[in-house]
Coordinates of C-alpha atoms and ligand atoms in Angstrom, one line a residue:
Chain A
M1 CA 17.8 -30.2 7.7
A2 CA 18.6 -31.8 4.3
D3 CA 18.4 -29.9 1.1
G4 CA 15.6 -32.4 -0.2
Q5 CA 13.6 -31.7 3.0
L6 CA 13.9 -27.9 2.4
D7 CA 12.8 -28.3 -1.1
A8 CA 9.7 -30.4 -0.1
I9 CA 8.8 -27.8 2.5
A10 CA 9.2 -24.9 0.0
R11 CA 7.0 -26.8 -2.4
A12 CA 4.2 -27.1 0.2
C13 CA 4.6 -23.6 1.0
R14 CA 4.2 -22.6 -2.7
V15 CA 0.9 -24.5 -2.7
Q16 CA -0.4 -22.8 0.5
I17 CA 0.7 -19.4 -1.2
I18 CA -1.6 -20.1 -4.1
R19 CA -4.3 -21.5 -2.0
M20 CA -4.3 -18.3 0.5
L21 CA -4.2 -15.8 -2.3
T22 CA -7.0 -17.5 -4.3
H23 CA -9.2 -17.4 -1.2
A24 CA -8.2 -13.8 -0.5
G25 CA -9.1 -12.7 -4.3
S26 CA -6.2 -10.2 -4.0
G27 CA -2.5 -10.1 -3.2
H28 CA 1.0 -10.6 -4.6
P29 CA 1.9 -14.0 -5.9
G30 CA 5.2 -13.1 -7.9
G31 CA 7.2 -11.9 -5.1
S32 CA 5.8 -14.4 -2.7
L33 CA 7.0 -17.3 -4.9
S34 CA 10.5 -15.8 -5.7
V35 CA 11.2 -15.2 -1.9
I36 CA 9.9 -18.6 -0.5
D37 CA 13.0 -20.8 -0.9
L38 CA 15.0 -18.1 0.9
L39 CA 12.6 -18.0 3.8
V40 CA 12.3 -21.7 4.0
T41 CA 16.1 -22.2 4.1
I42 CA 16.5 -19.6 6.7
V43 CA 13.5 -20.6 9.0
F44 CA 13.9 -24.5 8.7
G45 CA 17.7 -24.5 8.1
R46 CA 19.0 -22.3 10.9
L47 CA 16.6 -19.8 12.5
R48 CA 16.9 -20.0 16.4
H49 CA 13.4 -19.2 17.4
D50 CA 10.5 -20.6 19.5
P51 CA 7.0 -20.2 18.1
R52 CA 5.6 -20.5 21.6
R53 CA 7.8 -17.7 22.7
P54 CA 7.7 -15.1 20.0
D55 CA 8.8 -12.4 22.4
W56 CA 11.9 -14.5 23.4
A57 CA 14.7 -11.8 23.8
D58 CA 17.5 -13.9 22.2
R59 CA 15.5 -15.1 19.2
D60 CA 16.7 -14.6 15.6
R61 CA 14.7 -12.1 13.7
I62 CA 13.3 -11.9 10.1
V63 CA 12.4 -8.4 8.7
L64 CA 10.7 -8.9 5.5
S65 CA 11.0 -5.4 4.2
K66 CA 9.4 -6.3 0.9
G67 CA 6.2 -6.7 3.1
H68 CA 3.8 -7.3 0.2
A69 CA 5.3 -10.9 0.0
V70 CA 4.0 -11.7 3.5
P71 CA 1.9 -14.6 2.3
A72 CA 5.2 -16.5 1.8
L73 CA 6.2 -15.6 5.4
Y74 CA 2.8 -16.7 6.8
T75 CA 3.1 -20.1 5.1
V76 CA 6.4 -20.6 6.8
M77 CA 5.2 -19.2 10.2
A78 CA 2.1 -21.5 10.0
R79 CA 4.3 -24.5 9.3
A80 CA 6.7 -23.6 12.1
G81 CA 3.9 -23.6 14.5
Y82 CA 3.1 -19.8 15.2
F83 CA -0.6 -20.3 14.3
P84 CA -2.6 -23.2 12.7
E85 CA -2.3 -23.8 9.0
S86 CA -6.1 -23.7 8.8
Q87 CA -5.8 -19.9 9.4
L88 CA -3.9 -19.2 6.3
V89 CA -7.2 -18.9 4.3
T90 CA -8.4 -15.9 6.5
L91 CA -5.5 -13.7 4.9
R92 CA -6.8 -10.2 4.1
Q93 CA -10.2 -10.9 5.8
L94 CA -11.7 -8.5 8.2
G95 CA -10.4 -9.2 11.6
S96 CA -7.7 -11.7 10.7
P97 CA -4.3 -11.2 12.2
L98 CA -2.9 -12.2 8.7
Q99 CA -3.1 -8.7 7.3
G100 CA -2.5 -7.9 3.7
H101 CA 0.9 -6.6 4.7
P102 CA 2.8 -7.4 7.9
D103 CA 1.3 -6.2 11.2
R104 CA 3.6 -6.7 14.2
V105 CA 1.0 -5.9 16.8
A106 CA -1.7 -8.2 15.3
L107 CA 0.5 -11.3 14.7
P108 CA 3.1 -12.4 17.2
G109 CA 6.2 -13.5 15.4
I110 CA 6.1 -10.6 12.8
E111 CA 9.1 -8.4 13.8
A112 CA 8.1 -5.2 12.0
A113 CA 5.3 -3.5 10.0
T114 CA 6.4 -3.3 6.6
G115 CA 4.4 -2.7 3.3
S116 CA 5.7 0.7 2.8
L117 CA 8.9 -0.3 0.9
G118 CA 12.2 0.9 1.9
Q119 CA 12.0 1.0 5.6
G120 CA 13.0 -2.6 6.7
L121 CA 16.9 -2.1 6.4
S122 CA 17.0 0.7 8.7
I123 CA 14.9 -1.2 11.3
S124 CA 17.1 -4.2 10.9
L125 CA 20.2 -2.1 11.7
G126 CA 18.6 -0.8 14.8
M127 CA 17.6 -4.2 15.9
A128 CA 20.9 -5.7 15.1
L129 CA 22.7 -2.8 17.1
G130 CA 20.2 -3.3 20.0
L131 CA 21.1 -7.1 20.2
K132 CA 24.7 -6.3 20.0
L133 CA 24.5 -3.8 22.9
A134 CA 22.5 -6.4 24.9
R135 CA 25.3 -9.0 24.2
S136 CA 22.7 -11.2 22.6
P137 CA 23.6 -14.0 20.2
A138 CA 20.6 -13.4 18.1
R139 CA 20.9 -12.7 14.4
V140 CA 18.8 -10.4 12.1
Y141 CA 17.8 -11.5 8.5
C142 CA 16.5 -8.6 6.5
I143 CA 14.9 -9.3 2.9
L144 CA 14.7 -6.7 0.5
G145 CA 13.0 -6.5 -3.0
D146 CA 15.0 -5.4 -6.0
G147 CA 12.6 -2.6 -6.8
E148 CA 12.4 -1.7 -3.2
I149 CA 16.1 -0.8 -3.1
Q150 CA 15.3 2.2 -5.3
E151 CA 14.1 3.9 -2.3
G152 CA 16.5 6.5 -0.9
Q153 CA 16.2 5.2 2.8
V154 CA 17.7 1.9 1.7
W155 CA 20.8 3.7 0.6
E156 CA 21.0 5.6 3.7
A157 CA 20.9 2.4 5.7
A158 CA 23.4 0.9 3.3
M159 CA 25.9 3.5 3.9
A160 CA 25.3 3.3 7.7
G161 CA 25.5 -0.5 7.9
P162 CA 29.1 -1.3 7.8
K163 CA 29.8 1.8 10.0
L164 CA 27.1 1.7 12.7
G165 CA 28.3 0.3 16.1
Q166 CA 32.0 0.3 15.1
P167 CA 34.4 -0.4 16.6
D168 CA 33.0 -2.2 19.7
H169 CA 29.4 -3.4 18.3
P170 CA 30.0 -3.9 14.5
L171 CA 26.6 -5.4 13.1
D172 CA 28.1 -8.8 12.0
N173 CA 24.8 -10.3 13.4
L174 CA 23.0 -8.9 10.3
T175 CA 22.5 -10.7 7.0
V176 CA 20.7 -8.8 4.3
I177 CA 19.3 -10.5 1.2
V178 CA 18.2 -8.8 -2.0
D179 CA 15.5 -10.8 -3.8
Y180 CA 16.7 -10.0 -7.2
N181 CA 13.8 -11.2 -9.4
R182 CA 14.3 -8.2 -11.9
I183 CA 10.6 -7.2 -11.9
Q184 CA 8.9 -4.4 -9.9
L185 CA 5.2 -3.3 -10.1
D186 CA 4.9 -1.4 -13.2
D187 CA 7.6 -3.3 -15.2
F188 CA 10.9 -4.9 -15.5
V189 CA 13.5 -3.1 -13.1
A190 CA 15.8 -2.5 -15.8
K191 CA 13.0 -0.6 -17.8
I192 CA 12.0 1.5 -14.9
L193 CA 15.3 2.4 -13.2
D194 CA 18.1 0.0 -13.6
L195 CA 20.1 -1.0 -10.4
E196 CA 23.2 -2.1 -12.2
P197 CA 26.0 -2.4 -11.2
L198 CA 24.3 -3.7 -8.0
L199 CA 27.1 -5.7 -6.5
A200 CA 29.6 -2.8 -7.1
K201 CA 27.2 -0.3 -5.4
W202 CA 27.0 -2.3 -2.2
Q203 CA 30.7 -3.1 -2.3
A204 CA 31.5 0.6 -2.6
F205 CA 29.3 1.2 0.5
G206 CA 31.7 -1.5 2.4
W207 CA 29.5 -4.6 2.3
P208 CA 30.9 -8.1 1.6
V209 CA 28.7 -9.3 -1.1
Q210 CA 27.8 -12.8 -2.5
E211 CA 25.8 -13.7 -5.4
I212 CA 23.8 -16.9 -5.6
D213 CA 20.7 -18.6 -7.3
G214 CA 18.0 -17.9 -4.7
H215 CA 16.1 -20.9 -5.6
D216 CA 19.0 -23.4 -4.8
V217 CA 18.7 -24.2 -1.1
A218 CA 22.2 -25.6 -1.0
Q219 CA 23.5 -22.3 -2.5
I220 CA 21.4 -20.4 0.0
G221 CA 22.6 -22.3 3.1
K222 CA 26.2 -22.0 2.0
A223 CA 25.9 -18.2 1.6
L224 CA 24.2 -17.7 4.9
D225 CA 26.9 -19.7 6.6
Q226 CA 29.4 -17.4 4.9
A227 CA 27.5 -14.3 5.9
E228 CA 27.5 -15.5 9.5
A229 CA 31.1 -16.3 9.5
A230 CA 31.9 -12.8 8.5
R231 CA 33.4 -10.8 11.4
G232 CA 33.2 -7.0 12.0
T233 CA 30.6 -6.2 9.3
P234 CA 27.0 -7.0 8.1
A235 CA 26.9 -9.1 4.9
L236 CA 24.8 -8.9 1.9
I237 CA 23.6 -11.7 -0.4
V238 CA 22.2 -11.0 -3.9
A239 CA 19.9 -13.8 -4.7
H240 CA 19.1 -14.1 -8.4
T241 CA 15.5 -15.3 -8.4
V242 CA 12.5 -15.8 -10.8
K243 CA 9.3 -13.7 -10.0
G244 CA 6.5 -16.2 -9.9
K245 CA 8.9 -19.3 -9.5
G246 CA 7.3 -22.5 -10.0
V247 CA 4.2 -21.4 -11.9
S248 CA 5.1 -21.2 -15.7
F249 CA 2.3 -18.6 -16.4
M250 CA 3.4 -16.4 -13.5
E251 CA 7.1 -16.7 -14.1
N252 CA 9.0 -13.5 -15.4
N253 CA 5.7 -11.9 -15.9
P254 CA 4.9 -8.4 -14.5
E255 CA 1.4 -9.0 -14.8
W256 CA 1.5 -11.3 -11.8
H257 CA 3.1 -9.0 -9.3
G258 CA -0.1 -8.0 -7.7
K259 CA -3.2 -10.1 -8.6
S260 CA -4.4 -13.3 -7.4
P261 CA -5.1 -16.5 -9.3
K262 CA -8.7 -17.4 -10.3
P263 CA -9.6 -20.9 -8.9
A264 CA -9.0 -22.6 -12.3
E265 CA -5.6 -20.9 -12.5
A266 CA -4.8 -21.8 -9.0
I267 CA -5.4 -25.5 -9.5
A268 CA -3.4 -25.4 -12.8
A269 CA -0.7 -23.7 -10.7
I270 CA -0.7 -26.3 -7.9
G271 CA -0.3 -29.1 -10.5
E272 CA 2.8 -27.4 -11.9
I273 CA 4.2 -26.7 -8.4
L274 CA 3.8 -30.4 -7.6
G275 CA 5.2 -31.3 -10.8
V276 CA 2.5 -33.4 -12.1
S277 CA 1.8 -33.4 -15.9
E278 CA -1.7 -32.6 -17.1
A279 CA -2.0 -36.1 -18.3
A280 CA -1.1 -37.7 -14.9
W281 CA -3.1 -35.2 -12.9
P282 CA -6.5 -37.1 -12.7
D283 CA -4.7 -40.2 -11.4
Y284 CA -2.7 -38.0 -9.0
L285 CA -5.8 -36.6 -7.5
R286 CA -7.2 -40.2 -7.1
T287 CA -4.2 -41.2 -5.0
D288 CA -3.5 -37.9 -3.1
A289 CA -6.5 -37.3 -0.9
T290 CA -4.9 -34.1 0.4
T291 CA -4.5 -32.4 -3.0
R292 CA -7.9 -33.7 -4.0
A293 CA -9.5 -31.9 -1.1
L294 CA -7.6 -28.6 -1.9
V295 CA -8.7 -28.8 -5.5
D296 CA -12.2 -29.4 -4.4
E297 CA -11.8 -26.4 -1.9
L298 CA -10.7 -24.0 -4.6
G299 CA -13.1 -25.4 -7.1
A300 CA -15.9 -24.4 -4.8
L301 CA -14.8 -20.6 -4.7
D302 CA -16.4 -18.0 -6.8
P303 CA -14.9 -18.6 -10.3
K304 CA -14.5 -14.9 -11.0
Chain B
M1 CA -22.8 8.8 -16.3
P2 CA -21.8 5.3 -15.0
A3 CA -19.8 4.9 -11.7
K4 CA -16.2 5.5 -12.0
A5 CA -13.1 5.8 -9.9
S6 CA -11.8 9.3 -9.5
R7 CA -8.3 8.0 -10.2
A8 CA -9.6 6.7 -13.6
A9 CA -11.4 10.0 -14.5
F10 CA -8.0 11.8 -13.3
G11 CA -6.1 9.6 -15.8
E12 CA -8.5 10.4 -18.7
A13 CA -8.9 14.0 -18.0
L14 CA -5.1 14.4 -18.0
V15 CA -4.9 12.9 -21.5
E16 CA -7.3 15.5 -22.6
L17 CA -5.8 18.4 -21.0
G18 CA -2.4 17.3 -22.0
A19 CA -3.2 17.8 -25.8
R20 CA -4.1 21.4 -25.1
D21 CA -1.1 22.3 -22.6
D22 CA 2.4 20.8 -23.3
R23 CA 3.6 22.0 -20.1
I24 CA 1.8 19.2 -18.3
V25 CA 4.1 16.2 -17.4
T26 CA 3.4 13.2 -15.0
L27 CA 5.9 11.7 -12.5
D28 CA 5.3 8.5 -10.9
A29 CA 6.9 6.1 -8.4
D30 CA 6.3 2.7 -9.9
L31 CA 2.5 2.9 -9.4
S32 CA 1.6 4.4 -12.7
K33 CA -0.8 1.5 -13.6
S34 CA -2.5 2.2 -10.2
T35 CA -2.5 6.1 -10.3
M36 CA -3.7 5.8 -13.9
T37 CA -1.2 8.1 -15.5
A38 CA 0.1 5.2 -17.7
R39 CA -2.1 6.3 -20.6
F40 CA -0.9 9.9 -20.4
A41 CA 2.6 8.5 -20.6
R42 CA 1.8 6.3 -23.6
T43 CA -0.2 9.1 -25.3
Y44 CA 2.6 11.7 -24.9
P45 CA 6.1 10.1 -25.2
G46 CA 8.5 11.9 -23.3
R47 CA 6.1 13.6 -20.9
G48 CA 5.5 10.7 -18.5
F49 CA 8.5 9.8 -16.1
N50 CA 8.6 6.8 -13.9
L51 CA 11.2 7.5 -11.4
G52 CA 11.1 4.0 -9.5
I53 CA 10.1 3.3 -6.0
A54 CA 11.6 6.7 -4.9
E55 CA 8.8 9.0 -4.0
S56 CA 11.0 11.7 -2.3
N57 CA 13.0 12.0 -5.5
M58 CA 9.9 12.1 -7.5
I59 CA 8.6 15.1 -5.5
G60 CA 12.0 16.8 -5.7
V61 CA 12.2 16.3 -9.5
G62 CA 8.7 17.5 -9.6
A63 CA 9.7 20.7 -7.9
G64 CA 12.5 21.3 -10.4
L65 CA 10.4 20.8 -13.3
A66 CA 7.9 23.2 -12.1
L67 CA 10.7 25.8 -11.5
A68 CA 11.6 25.2 -15.0
G69 CA 8.1 26.0 -16.3
K70 CA 6.5 22.6 -16.4
I71 CA 3.2 21.7 -14.7
P72 CA 4.2 18.4 -13.0
F73 CA 1.7 16.1 -11.7
V74 CA 3.5 13.9 -9.1
C75 CA 1.5 10.8 -8.4
S76 CA 1.4 7.8 -6.0
F77 CA -0.8 6.3 -3.3
A78 CA -1.7 9.1 -0.9
C79 CA 0.1 7.5 2.0
F80 CA 3.4 7.2 0.0
V81 CA 3.4 10.7 -1.6
V82 CA 2.3 12.5 1.4
G83 CA 4.4 10.2 3.5
R84 CA 7.3 12.2 2.1
F85 CA 5.8 15.3 3.9
E86 CA 9.1 17.0 4.8
T87 CA 10.2 17.0 1.0
I88 CA 6.7 18.4 0.2
R89 CA 7.1 21.0 2.9
I90 CA 10.3 22.6 1.7
S91 CA 10.8 21.5 -1.9
V92 CA 7.3 22.1 -2.9
A93 CA 5.4 24.4 -0.5
Y94 CA 8.0 26.6 0.9
T95 CA 9.7 26.8 -2.5
G96 CA 6.3 27.8 -3.9
A97 CA 6.8 25.3 -6.7
N98 CA 3.9 24.8 -9.1
V99 CA 3.5 21.0 -8.4
K100 CA 0.2 19.2 -8.3
I101 CA 0.5 16.4 -5.8
V102 CA -1.8 13.5 -6.5
G103 CA -2.6 10.9 -3.9
T104 CA -4.7 7.9 -5.1
H105 CA -6.0 5.0 -3.0
A106 CA -7.5 7.3 -0.4
G107 CA -9.0 5.8 2.8
I108 CA -10.0 2.4 4.1
A109 CA -12.1 1.9 1.0
I110 CA -9.1 0.2 -0.7
G111 CA -9.9 -2.9 1.5
E112 CA -7.7 -5.9 1.4
D113 CA -4.1 -4.4 1.1
G114 CA -4.7 -3.0 4.6
Y115 CA -3.3 0.0 6.5
S116 CA 0.2 0.3 5.1
Q117 CA -1.4 1.3 1.7
M118 CA -4.3 3.4 2.9
G119 CA -4.1 7.1 2.6
L120 CA -5.5 8.0 6.2
E121 CA -3.5 11.0 7.4
D122 CA -2.7 12.9 4.2
I123 CA -5.4 15.6 4.7
A124 CA -4.2 16.0 8.2
C125 CA -0.5 16.5 7.0
L126 CA -1.1 18.8 4.1
R127 CA -3.6 21.1 6.0
A128 CA -0.8 22.1 7.9
L129 CA 1.1 23.6 5.0
P130 CA -0.1 27.4 4.4
N131 CA -0.3 27.2 0.6
V132 CA -1.4 23.8 -0.4
P133 CA -5.2 23.7 -1.3
I134 CA -6.8 20.3 -0.8
I135 CA -9.3 18.9 -3.2
Q136 CA -11.3 15.8 -3.1
P137 CA -13.8 15.3 -5.9
A138 CA -16.9 13.1 -5.3
D139 CA -17.5 11.7 -8.8
E140 CA -16.3 11.6 -12.4
L141 CA -17.8 15.0 -13.4
E142 CA -16.2 16.8 -10.4
T143 CA -12.9 15.0 -10.8
R144 CA -12.6 16.2 -14.5
Q145 CA -13.2 19.9 -13.4
A146 CA -10.9 19.5 -10.4
V147 CA -8.1 18.3 -12.7
A148 CA -8.7 21.1 -15.1
Y149 CA -8.6 23.6 -12.0
A150 CA -5.3 22.1 -11.0
V151 CA -3.8 22.9 -14.2
E152 CA -5.1 26.5 -14.1
H153 CA -4.2 27.2 -10.2
Q154 CA -0.7 28.8 -9.8
G155 CA 1.1 27.0 -7.0
P156 CA 1.1 23.8 -5.3
L157 CA -2.1 21.8 -4.8
Y158 CA -3.2 18.4 -3.5
L159 CA -5.6 16.1 -5.3
R160 CA -7.0 13.2 -3.1
L161 CA -8.6 10.4 -5.4
T162 CA -10.1 7.0 -4.7
R163 CA -9.3 3.5 -5.9
Q164 CA -13.0 2.6 -5.9
S165 CA -15.7 3.5 -8.4
L166 CA -17.9 6.6 -7.3
E167 CA -21.6 7.0 -8.3
P168 CA -22.3 10.3 -9.9
V169 CA -23.6 12.7 -7.2
C170 CA -23.0 16.2 -8.7
P171 CA -25.7 17.7 -11.0
A172 CA -24.6 18.0 -14.6
D173 CA -24.5 21.8 -14.5
S174 CA -22.5 22.0 -11.3
R175 CA -19.0 23.6 -11.5
F176 CA -16.1 22.8 -9.2
R177 CA -14.6 26.0 -7.6
L178 CA -11.9 26.1 -5.1
G179 CA -13.4 27.2 -1.5
R180 CA -16.9 26.4 -2.5
W181 CA -19.1 23.6 -1.6
L182 CA -22.1 22.1 -3.2
T183 CA -25.3 21.4 -1.3
L184 CA -26.7 18.4 -2.9
R185 CA -29.7 17.9 -0.9
P186 CA -31.5 20.4 1.4
G187 CA -32.6 19.5 4.8
N188 CA -33.5 21.2 8.3
D189 CA -32.5 19.0 11.0
V190 CA -28.9 18.3 10.5
A191 CA -26.2 19.1 7.8
L192 CA -24.0 16.2 6.6
I193 CA -20.8 17.3 5.3
A194 CA -19.0 14.8 3.3
S195 CA -16.3 14.5 0.6
G196 CA -15.0 12.2 -2.0
G197 CA -16.2 8.7 -1.6
T198 CA -18.4 9.3 1.4
V199 CA -20.6 11.8 -0.3
F200 CA -22.8 9.1 -1.9
N201 CA -23.1 7.2 1.3
A202 CA -24.2 10.4 3.0
L203 CA -26.9 11.0 0.3
E204 CA -28.1 7.3 1.0
A205 CA -28.1 7.9 4.7
A206 CA -30.2 11.2 4.2
T207 CA -32.8 9.2 2.2
R208 CA -33.0 6.6 5.1
L209 CA -33.3 9.3 7.6
Q210 CA -36.0 11.0 5.6
S211 CA -38.1 8.0 6.1
E212 CA -37.6 8.1 9.7
G213 CA -38.6 11.7 9.9
V214 CA -35.1 13.3 10.0
S215 CA -34.6 16.0 7.4
A216 CA -30.7 15.9 6.7
E217 CA -29.1 18.4 4.4
V218 CA -26.2 16.9 2.4
I219 CA -23.1 19.0 1.4
N220 CA -20.3 17.9 -0.9
A221 CA -17.2 19.4 0.5
A222 CA -14.7 18.7 -2.4
S223 CA -12.7 21.9 -1.4
I224 CA -11.3 20.7 2.0
K225 CA -8.8 23.5 2.2
P226 CA -9.8 26.2 1.8
L227 CA -13.2 25.2 3.0
D228 CA -16.4 27.2 2.3
E229 CA -17.0 29.1 5.4
D230 CA -20.2 30.7 4.1
T231 CA -22.0 27.6 3.2
L232 CA -20.7 25.9 6.5
V233 CA -21.9 28.7 8.7
R234 CA -25.3 29.1 7.0
A235 CA -25.9 25.2 7.1
A236 CA -24.7 25.1 10.8
T237 CA -26.8 28.2 11.8
R238 CA -29.9 26.8 10.1
T239 CA -29.8 23.1 11.1
R240 CA -28.0 23.7 14.5
R241 CA -26.4 20.2 14.0
V242 CA -23.4 19.3 11.9
V243 CA -22.1 15.8 11.2
T244 CA -18.8 15.3 9.0
V245 CA -18.4 12.1 7.2
E246 CA -14.9 11.3 5.6
D247 CA -12.8 8.3 4.8
H248 CA -9.7 9.7 6.6
S249 CA -8.6 9.8 10.1
I250 CA -10.9 11.4 12.6
F251 CA -7.9 13.6 13.5
G252 CA -7.1 16.6 11.4
G253 CA -9.1 16.0 8.4
L254 CA -12.4 17.5 7.0
G255 CA -14.1 17.1 10.4
G256 CA -11.2 18.8 12.2
A257 CA -11.3 21.8 9.6
V258 CA -15.1 21.9 10.2
A259 CA -14.6 21.8 13.9
E260 CA -11.9 24.6 13.8
T261 CA -14.0 26.9 11.8
L262 CA -17.3 26.3 13.7
A263 CA -15.6 26.8 17.1
E264 CA -14.3 30.1 16.1
V265 CA -17.2 31.5 14.0
A266 CA -20.5 29.7 14.8
P267 CA -20.2 27.2 17.6
T268 CA -22.4 24.4 16.7
P269 CA -22.8 20.8 18.2
L270 CA -20.8 18.7 15.8
K271 CA -20.2 14.8 15.3
R272 CA -17.2 13.8 13.4
L273 CA -17.4 10.4 11.6
G274 CA -14.3 8.9 10.1
V275 CA -11.6 6.4 11.0
T276 CA -10.5 6.4 14.7
G277 CA -7.8 3.9 14.7
F278 CA -5.3 2.5 12.1
G279 CA -7.0 0.8 9.1
E280 CA -6.8 -2.7 8.5
S281 CA -7.5 -5.4 5.8
G282 CA -11.0 -6.5 4.8
D283 CA -13.5 -6.2 2.1
P284 CA -14.3 -2.6 1.6
K285 CA -18.1 -3.1 2.5
G286 CA -17.3 -4.8 5.7
L287 CA -14.7 -2.2 6.5
Y288 CA -17.3 0.6 5.9
A289 CA -19.8 -1.1 8.0
K290 CA -17.3 -1.7 10.9
H291 CA -16.2 1.9 10.7
G292 CA -19.8 3.2 10.4
L293 CA -19.1 4.8 7.2
D294 CA -21.8 2.9 5.2
P295 CA -25.3 4.5 4.8
A296 CA -26.7 2.4 7.7
G297 CA -23.7 3.3 9.9
I298 CA -24.1 7.1 9.1
A299 CA -28.0 7.2 9.6
A300 CA -27.4 5.5 13.0
S301 CA -24.8 7.8 14.1
V302 CA -26.8 10.9 13.0
K303 CA -29.9 9.6 14.9
K304 CA -28.0 8.9 18.1
F305 CA -26.4 12.4 17.8
L306 CA -29.9 14.0 17.4
N307 CA -31.2 11.9 20.4
R308 CA -33.8 10.2 18.0
Ligands
LIG1 C1 6.9 3.1 -0.5 C2 6.1 2.3 -1.3 N1 5.9 2.7 -2.6 C3 5.2 2.0 -3.4 C4 4.6 0.9 -3.0 C5 3.7 0.1 -3.9 N2 4.3 -1.2 -4.4 C6 4.1 -2.4 -3.8 S1 4.9 -3.7 -4.3 C7 5.7 -2.6 -5.4 C8 6.9 -3.2 -6.2 C9 8.0 -3.8 -5.5 O1 9.0 -4.4 -6.3 P1 10.0 -5.3 -5.8 O2 10.7 -4.7 -4.5 O3 10.9 -5.6 -6.8 O4 9.2 -6.7 -5.1 P2 9.1 -8.0 -5.7 O5 9.5 -8.0 -7.0 O6 9.8 -9.0 -4.9 O7 7.5 -8.3 -5.5 C10 5.4 -1.4 -5.3 C11 5.8 -0.2 -6.0 C12 4.9 0.5 -1.7 N3 4.5 -0.7 -1.2 N4 5.7 1.4 -0.8
LIG2 MG1 11.4 -7.4 -7.8

């Protein structure tokens, strides 16, 4: 798929992230908006999967270890056809398979229950090893938060990754991506517990490391290619991202880690994501019926 | 007193106690805004430590600080801090380190975040450790007293706190004491034993039951371990029916503790109310209704249990 198309999908997904979080009245916009370009590039650029057969043995797998960003994954899954897009607004509601954090049992297509940070990389190693042992061509993509990698278990897995399965079954079917948005829950990562020198740490553990702009789909695609080309080892991509990317008042602001926008904020956010200036917004809404309907839908929600 | 979350009362109490006792320090794992220790850290620079998203390390550092004479409060969501059970088991409990473990966001009452953020097995885990008392206060007053007690208590201890606001339920002259329960409402037909956020609902249920001719005693079991055997056995012997009500797994929590004691000391028909499966996302009210922990659900379960 062309880069322009991926960008367009990512934009549409950002709008849906804002929409579903506003309906839910809670959730994590910052980390969802920072990871969406990565997810879109993986899923629509290369993932070998079949939404009608989520249990297909040779499917590629995505483990979203930073599970609180699952709204981003839901928007991508809906678009890929795992469930109807209309279901997105049931996020976090009683009985919805769209749980606040990923639930593998409730929603086919989710590969692991995450939400307790630090566990996804270990699961990904196990999946990658299992696929190798089964001689499956499938790949595993694991996405970590930067704050998340403060967890000790991540470093146990990091130490094991390049060693596990050697020499007959090296985990070169595993691509790990760090969403390096520099913010965690309480504050900026550098203020809580700095990760630097991050690349050197992973390299010292034996990982080939690439560093990219995690919002540039061309760079993401190239890095994913290169990771896939690596033989005999899993590969790491450090993706520099902006928490809250695409919404000016959310960008780089720790406040927006874990709170949902109010309807008025959501509408302003959607205007920004679509790249429409305030002056042009009324005209835009007159010509774009879909956005008009969405704005009406959000406007009808409880303003608090 | 207006309703207040026990985590908020904890954060305030800690600031007050911290002025009098400079041994008190707080440790967090990137949830200091949620555990409400952030104010302590701001008030007393150099005494609040945020160790990042690394709960095992936080607990271990807490143990070390305790061995060096400090009184560390190690804080996170109940699921994450008690999730590092084996670190607690050896570094804190077996070591006999004077660490106060604080688990907030207890139960399904946290709502929308869903199961992965809900403390639902923390009591079961820590009940198995011989020297870790478990305290779950039911309102602001009791929380303040429990925090003060935690500072006095020599040795490890677990405080289980709520995200949601709690209505006042304890009389103004009541005092928290370890191993002592508080009878909040007398009754003859059944004893409802609740703890933390479910105490208020049990009281509401008792009011409903009253209007339907059932006289329910309501007991606030803030001291889950050790439990108050005297009060339990006396209530069980008099009412001959016991119902436990807790926002925790049905396995190994308050209900489990009550069942063990009654079976040994005073066998009495018992109904345990709590969470039977995994938790899930939803609005807290709806979740409580689904799991039968709201006043109507409790009252219905009691009537069924009594065959009324
Ligand atoms: C084990 C564990 N501890 C604490 C939390 C609470 N929590 C949820 S998100 C978060 C911050 C995550 O920061 P980061 O990994 O950088 O994610 P992002 O910035 O992409 O949102 C924390 C501490 C958790 N989910 N799991
Ligand atoms: Mg981050």
